[in-house]
Amino acid sequence: MTAWRLCENELKKLPDNNKFTHMYCDRFGSTLVVDAKFFRIKGLPYGYGLLWGVDYFKHDIPVAIIASSERYQAWAKYFSYHRIISNHPELLVCDDNVNIKMAARDKFPEVHIQTCTNHFKEVIRRNLKVRSDDTYKSFMKCINDAFKEKRTDADMFKRMRILWKVYEGDPVCESVLVNIQRYYHELTGYRGFKGAPTTTNIIEGFNSHLQSRLQSLRSFESVQHAQLWINGYILKRRFTKYTDCKGKFKHLNGKRGVDMTKKQRVVLPSYFS
C-alpha cells in the first residue's frame, strides 16, 4: 500500500471540520478574519481556493470550504455555514474584495466591515508605483503614517486636510484622498470592538503556515484529495496547542483553538495522538 493510500485511509476517518464545529462548538468570538488561499490541482489550468477564517480572539478555525473561485456564490456558501453553526460575527476583517463584503452583509445584515489597511495601502502603493518611481514617495509616506495606528476622527481628518492643501491640484493625490474618504467607514470598522484588528495579519500568518506545507506537495491529484488533506490539516491545527502567542494573546499558550470555542461541559473526541 502506498504512503498516500495509508494517509488517505486515516484522513477519511476524520470528521468534516464544519460538521465537527456544529456538533461541538458554540462559544465564538465577535471578530472573524477571513481570506482565501489558492492551491494547485493536477491537470487543471486554474487553482482551487480554500475559503477560511480565524476567530480572532479565540484563534480557532470554525468553518472552511473549498471553491473554484472567490465569486460571491462561494463566499455566500462560506458564510451560510457560519449561520448553521450559529456563529454571527459582529466584525468581519477582510481585504477589499467586494464579493466577501456583499456575501457577509447578505448573511449578516448587521455586521461591521473592517477593510484591511495593509491591503488598502498596497493598492495605493502599486497605483503610485513608488517602488520604481520616486514621484509620490513622500506622499505615500504620509499615507503610511496616517494608518500606522488607530486614530481619532479629528486626528485623521486633520492629516487628510493637510495633505489636501499640500497636494491640491495633483489629480493623482486628490484621487487617493477622495478614495480614503469614500472607504473611511470600512477603514475604521474596528470602532466599538475593543482590541479588534485593522489588518488581516492573523489569517495571512495561517496562510503562510499552510503554504509551507503545500510547497512539498506541489499539487493535489484531485479536488477530492485536496478536500481530504486540507480538512485533516485544519482539524490538526485546531487540536494543536499554541506555544508562541505574544502580547494580548499570551494567555492562549498551552491551549488549543478548539478548547476556546467548544461547548461548555462537552468532552472533545481525540483524533490525534
Short mmCIF file of C-alpha atoms in Angstrom, two decimals:
data_model
loop_
_atom_site.label_atom_id
_atom_site.label_comp_id
_atom_site.label_asym_id
_atom_site.label_seq_id
_atom_site.Cartn_x
_atom_site.Cartn_y
_atom_site.Cartn_z
CA MET A 1 0.00 0.00 0.00
CA THR A 2 1.40 3.43 -0.98
CA ALA A 3 2.14 6.15 1.56
CA TRP A 4 -0.67 8.29 0.14
CA ARG A 5 -3.14 5.40 0.38
CA LEU A 6 -2.26 4.92 4.05
CA CYS A 7 -2.61 8.65 4.63
CA GLU A 8 -5.89 8.76 2.72
CA ASN A 9 -7.38 5.98 4.82
CA GLU A 10 -6.55 7.87 8.02
CA LEU A 11 -7.85 11.17 6.68
CA LYS A 12 -11.16 9.56 5.77
CA LYS A 13 -11.64 8.63 9.42
CA LEU A 14 -11.71 12.30 10.42
CA PRO A 15 -14.99 14.21 10.62
CA ASP A 16 -15.76 17.11 8.33
CA ASN A 17 -14.43 20.25 10.02
CA ASN A 18 -17.65 22.22 9.63
CA LYS A 19 -19.80 19.37 10.94
CA PHE A 20 -17.40 18.93 13.85
CA THR A 21 -17.82 22.61 14.73
CA HIS A 22 -21.61 22.33 14.53
CA MET A 23 -21.58 19.39 16.91
CA TYR A 24 -19.01 20.52 19.48
CA CYS A 25 -18.54 24.30 19.36
CA ASP A 26 -20.68 27.33 20.16
CA ARG A 27 -18.52 29.86 22.07
CA PHE A 28 -17.39 32.05 19.22
CA GLY A 29 -15.83 35.49 19.43
CA SER A 30 -17.13 38.74 17.96
CA THR A 31 -14.47 39.14 15.27
CA LEU A 32 -13.84 36.96 12.23
CA VAL A 33 -10.85 37.48 9.92
CA VAL A 34 -11.22 35.81 6.50
CA ASP A 35 -9.20 35.22 3.37
CA ALA A 36 -8.71 32.73 0.54
CA LYS A 37 -5.63 30.59 -0.08
CA PHE A 38 -5.23 29.09 -3.55
CA PHE A 39 -3.50 25.83 -4.43
CA ARG A 40 -2.89 23.66 -7.48
CA ILE A 41 -4.91 20.69 -8.71
CA LYS A 42 -3.10 18.35 -11.09
CA GLY A 43 -4.32 18.68 -14.67
CA LEU A 44 -6.35 21.83 -14.08
CA PRO A 45 -5.24 25.11 -15.67
CA TYR A 46 -6.55 27.07 -12.70
CA GLY A 47 -6.24 26.66 -8.96
CA TYR A 48 -8.81 25.99 -6.28
CA GLY A 49 -9.18 28.12 -3.20
CA LEU A 50 -9.54 27.44 0.48
CA LEU A 51 -12.02 29.97 1.84
CA TRP A 52 -11.49 30.12 5.57
CA GLY A 53 -11.39 32.42 8.55
CA VAL A 54 -9.92 32.72 12.02
CA ASP A 55 -11.93 33.61 15.09
CA TYR A 56 -9.62 36.47 16.05
CA PHE A 57 -9.91 36.34 19.83
CA LYS A 58 -10.17 32.54 20.07
CA HIS A 59 -7.64 31.61 17.35
CA ASP A 60 -9.90 28.84 16.09
CA ILE A 61 -10.98 27.93 12.55
CA PRO A 62 -14.70 27.14 12.77
CA VAL A 63 -15.53 26.99 9.06
CA ALA A 64 -13.64 26.29 5.84
CA ILE A 65 -14.73 25.38 2.32
CA ILE A 66 -13.03 24.55 -0.98
CA ALA A 67 -14.15 26.57 -4.00
CA SER A 68 -13.05 27.07 -7.59
CA SER A 69 -13.04 30.86 -7.21
CA GLU A 70 -13.76 33.76 -4.87
CA ARG A 71 -17.07 34.52 -6.52
CA TYR A 72 -19.96 35.90 -4.50
CA GLN A 73 -21.69 32.50 -4.51
CA ALA A 74 -18.66 30.82 -2.94
CA TRP A 75 -18.38 33.34 -0.13
CA ALA A 76 -22.15 33.23 0.40
CA LYS A 77 -21.85 29.47 0.91
CA TYR A 78 -18.98 30.02 3.34
CA PHE A 79 -20.96 32.49 5.46
CA SER A 80 -24.03 30.24 5.30
CA TYR A 81 -22.09 27.65 7.27
CA HIS A 82 -21.48 30.25 9.96
CA ARG A 83 -25.23 30.74 10.22
CA ILE A 84 -25.70 26.97 10.51
CA ILE A 85 -23.28 26.77 13.45
CA SER A 86 -24.92 29.86 15.00
CA ASN A 87 -21.82 31.99 14.65
CA HIS A 88 -22.89 35.54 13.86
CA PRO A 89 -19.74 37.69 13.73
CA GLU A 90 -20.19 41.32 14.65
CA LEU A 91 -16.98 42.44 12.94
CA LEU A 92 -15.57 41.00 9.73
CA VAL A 93 -11.99 41.82 8.74
CA CYS A 94 -11.05 41.16 5.11
CA ASP A 95 -9.24 42.55 2.11
CA ASP A 96 -11.03 44.83 -0.33
CA ASN A 97 -12.92 42.03 -2.08
CA VAL A 98 -16.44 43.15 -2.91
CA ASN A 99 -17.66 39.53 -3.09
CA ILE A 100 -16.65 38.89 0.52
CA LYS A 101 -18.33 42.07 1.72
CA MET A 102 -21.54 41.56 -0.24
CA ALA A 103 -21.89 37.94 0.87
CA ALA A 104 -21.20 38.81 4.51
CA ARG A 105 -23.76 41.62 4.53
CA ASP A 106 -26.31 39.37 2.86
CA LYS A 107 -25.96 36.71 5.56
CA PHE A 108 -25.30 39.11 8.45
CA PRO A 109 -27.01 42.45 7.74
CA GLU A 110 -25.73 44.00 10.98
CA VAL A 111 -22.08 43.03 10.52
CA HIS A 112 -19.41 45.74 10.59
CA ILE A 113 -16.71 45.53 7.92
CA GLN A 114 -13.06 46.37 8.54
CA THR A 115 -11.09 46.61 5.29
CA CYS A 116 -7.51 45.53 5.88
CA THR A 117 -5.44 48.72 5.97
CA ASN A 118 -2.36 46.86 4.73
CA HIS A 119 -4.16 45.71 1.59
CA PHE A 120 -5.68 49.15 1.13
CA LYS A 121 -2.26 50.82 1.33
CA GLU A 122 -0.72 48.25 -1.00
CA VAL A 123 -3.24 49.11 -3.72
CA ILE A 124 -2.30 52.78 -3.35
CA ARG A 125 1.39 51.86 -3.38
CA ARG A 126 1.03 49.92 -6.63
CA ASN A 127 -1.02 52.64 -8.29
CA LEU A 128 1.58 55.26 -7.37
CA LYS A 129 4.42 52.94 -8.47
CA VAL A 130 6.51 54.11 -5.52
CA ARG A 131 8.78 51.07 -5.66
CA SER A 132 10.14 52.14 -9.03
CA ASP A 133 9.37 55.86 -9.15
CA ASP A 134 10.18 58.49 -6.50
CA THR A 135 7.49 60.96 -7.62
CA TYR A 136 4.97 60.09 -4.92
CA LYS A 137 7.19 58.52 -2.26
CA SER A 138 6.79 61.40 0.19
CA PHE A 139 3.02 61.37 -0.32
CA MET A 140 2.91 57.61 0.25
CA LYS A 141 4.93 58.01 3.44
CA CYS A 142 2.27 60.39 4.75
CA ILE A 143 -0.44 57.84 3.92
CA ASN A 144 1.51 55.12 5.72
CA ASP A 145 1.92 57.35 8.76
CA ALA A 146 -1.80 58.14 8.81
CA PHE A 147 -2.71 54.44 9.02
CA LYS A 148 0.18 53.39 11.23
CA GLU A 149 -2.06 53.31 14.29
CA LYS A 150 -5.68 53.74 15.29
CA ARG A 151 -6.56 57.44 15.28
CA THR A 152 -9.49 59.59 16.27
CA ASP A 153 -11.61 61.12 13.53
CA ALA A 154 -10.30 64.56 14.44
CA ASP A 155 -6.67 63.44 14.09
CA MET A 156 -7.28 61.63 10.80
CA PHE A 157 -9.30 64.45 9.25
CA LYS A 158 -6.61 66.94 10.26
CA ARG A 159 -3.98 64.84 8.49
CA MET A 160 -6.13 64.49 5.39
CA ARG A 161 -6.80 68.26 5.27
CA ILE A 162 -3.07 68.99 5.47
CA LEU A 163 -2.37 66.52 2.66
CA TRP A 164 -5.13 68.05 0.55
CA LYS A 165 -3.64 71.52 0.94
CA VAL A 166 -0.13 70.31 0.14
CA TYR A 167 -1.10 68.24 -2.90
CA GLU A 168 -4.08 70.24 -4.13
CA GLY A 169 -4.07 70.38 -7.91
CA ASP A 170 -2.38 66.99 -8.29
CA PRO A 171 -5.16 64.73 -9.65
CA VAL A 172 -3.34 61.56 -8.61
CA CYS A 173 -3.04 62.55 -4.97
CA GLU A 174 -6.51 64.06 -4.91
CA SER A 175 -7.92 60.78 -6.22
CA VAL A 176 -6.21 58.83 -3.41
CA LEU A 177 -7.52 61.20 -0.75
CA VAL A 178 -11.05 61.08 -2.14
CA ASN A 179 -10.89 57.28 -2.14
CA ILE A 180 -9.79 57.26 1.50
CA GLN A 181 -12.81 59.38 2.35
CA ARG A 182 -15.05 57.02 0.38
CA TYR A 183 -13.75 53.97 2.27
CA TYR A 184 -13.34 55.70 5.62
CA HIS A 185 -16.23 53.88 7.30
CA GLU A 186 -14.74 50.49 6.39
CA LEU A 187 -11.21 51.59 7.28
CA THR A 188 -12.46 52.33 10.80
CA GLY A 189 -14.86 49.41 11.14
CA TYR A 190 -12.97 48.28 14.24
CA ARG A 191 -14.50 51.15 16.24
CA GLY A 192 -16.54 49.81 19.14
CA PHE A 193 -14.69 46.48 19.26
CA LYS A 194 -12.01 46.54 21.93
CA GLY A 195 -8.74 45.06 20.73
CA ALA A 196 -10.05 44.42 17.22
CA PRO A 197 -7.51 44.33 14.37
CA THR A 198 -7.24 46.69 11.43
CA THR A 199 -5.45 44.14 9.25
CA THR A 200 -5.78 40.53 8.13
CA ASN A 201 -2.32 39.70 9.50
CA ILE A 202 -3.58 36.77 11.57
CA ILE A 203 -5.09 34.87 8.63
CA GLU A 204 -2.08 35.82 6.48
CA GLY A 205 0.04 34.05 9.08
CA PHE A 206 -2.18 30.99 8.82
CA ASN A 207 -1.86 31.18 5.03
CA SER A 208 1.92 31.24 5.29
CA HIS A 209 1.94 28.19 7.56
CA LEU A 210 -0.31 26.34 5.11
CA GLN A 211 1.87 27.38 2.17
CA SER A 212 4.93 25.91 3.86
CA ARG A 213 3.10 22.56 3.93
CA LEU A 214 1.80 22.84 0.37
CA GLN A 215 5.21 23.53 -1.16
CA SER A 216 6.33 19.95 -0.74
CA LEU A 217 3.09 18.67 -2.30
CA ARG A 218 3.28 20.87 -5.41
CA SER A 219 -0.27 19.91 -6.42
CA PHE A 220 -3.15 17.64 -5.43
CA GLU A 221 -4.21 14.71 -7.57
CA SER A 222 -7.85 15.82 -7.49
CA VAL A 223 -10.26 18.17 -5.78
CA GLN A 224 -11.37 15.28 -3.57
CA HIS A 225 -7.79 14.66 -2.44
CA ALA A 226 -7.40 18.37 -1.70
CA GLN A 227 -10.57 18.38 0.40
CA LEU A 228 -9.40 15.37 2.39
CA TRP A 229 -5.91 16.72 3.04
CA ILE A 230 -6.99 20.28 3.88
CA ASN A 231 -9.77 19.07 6.16
CA GLY A 232 -7.21 17.00 8.06
CA TYR A 233 -4.76 19.89 8.15
CA ILE A 234 -7.35 22.26 9.63
CA LEU A 235 -8.51 19.79 12.27
CA LYS A 236 -4.89 19.12 13.24
CA ARG A 237 -4.29 22.86 13.63
CA ARG A 238 -7.37 23.21 15.79
CA PHE A 239 -6.21 20.36 18.04
CA THR A 240 -2.62 21.63 18.36
CA LYS A 241 -1.68 23.70 21.40
CA TYR A 242 -0.39 27.21 20.83
CA THR A 243 3.13 27.79 22.11
CA ASP A 244 4.37 31.15 20.83
CA CYS A 245 1.46 33.59 21.19
CA LYS A 246 2.59 37.01 22.36
CA GLY A 247 1.11 40.21 23.75
CA LYS A 248 -2.64 40.16 24.29
CA PHE A 249 -2.77 36.54 23.09
CA LYS A 250 -0.16 35.22 25.52
CA HIS A 251 -2.92 33.61 27.58
CA LEU A 252 -3.64 31.24 24.67
CA ASN A 253 -0.31 29.43 25.06
CA GLY A 254 -0.89 25.86 26.16
CA LYS A 255 -4.43 25.93 24.82
CA ARG A 256 -5.89 24.62 21.58
CA GLY A 257 -8.09 26.69 19.32
CA VAL A 258 -10.91 24.20 19.71
CA ASP A 259 -10.66 24.47 23.51
CA MET A 260 -11.58 28.13 23.22
CA THR A 261 -14.78 27.58 21.24
CA LYS A 262 -16.05 24.20 22.43
CA LYS A 263 -19.41 23.96 24.14
CA GLN A 264 -19.46 24.05 27.92
CA ARG A 265 -19.20 20.67 29.65
CA VAL A 266 -18.53 18.90 26.36
CA VAL A 267 -15.73 16.35 26.17
CA LEU A 268 -13.97 16.57 22.84
CA PRO A 269 -13.08 13.38 20.99
CA SER A 270 -9.42 12.60 20.39
CA TYR A 271 -8.36 12.33 16.77
CA PHE A 272 -4.61 12.84 17.03
CA SER A 273 -2.24 11.00 19.33
#
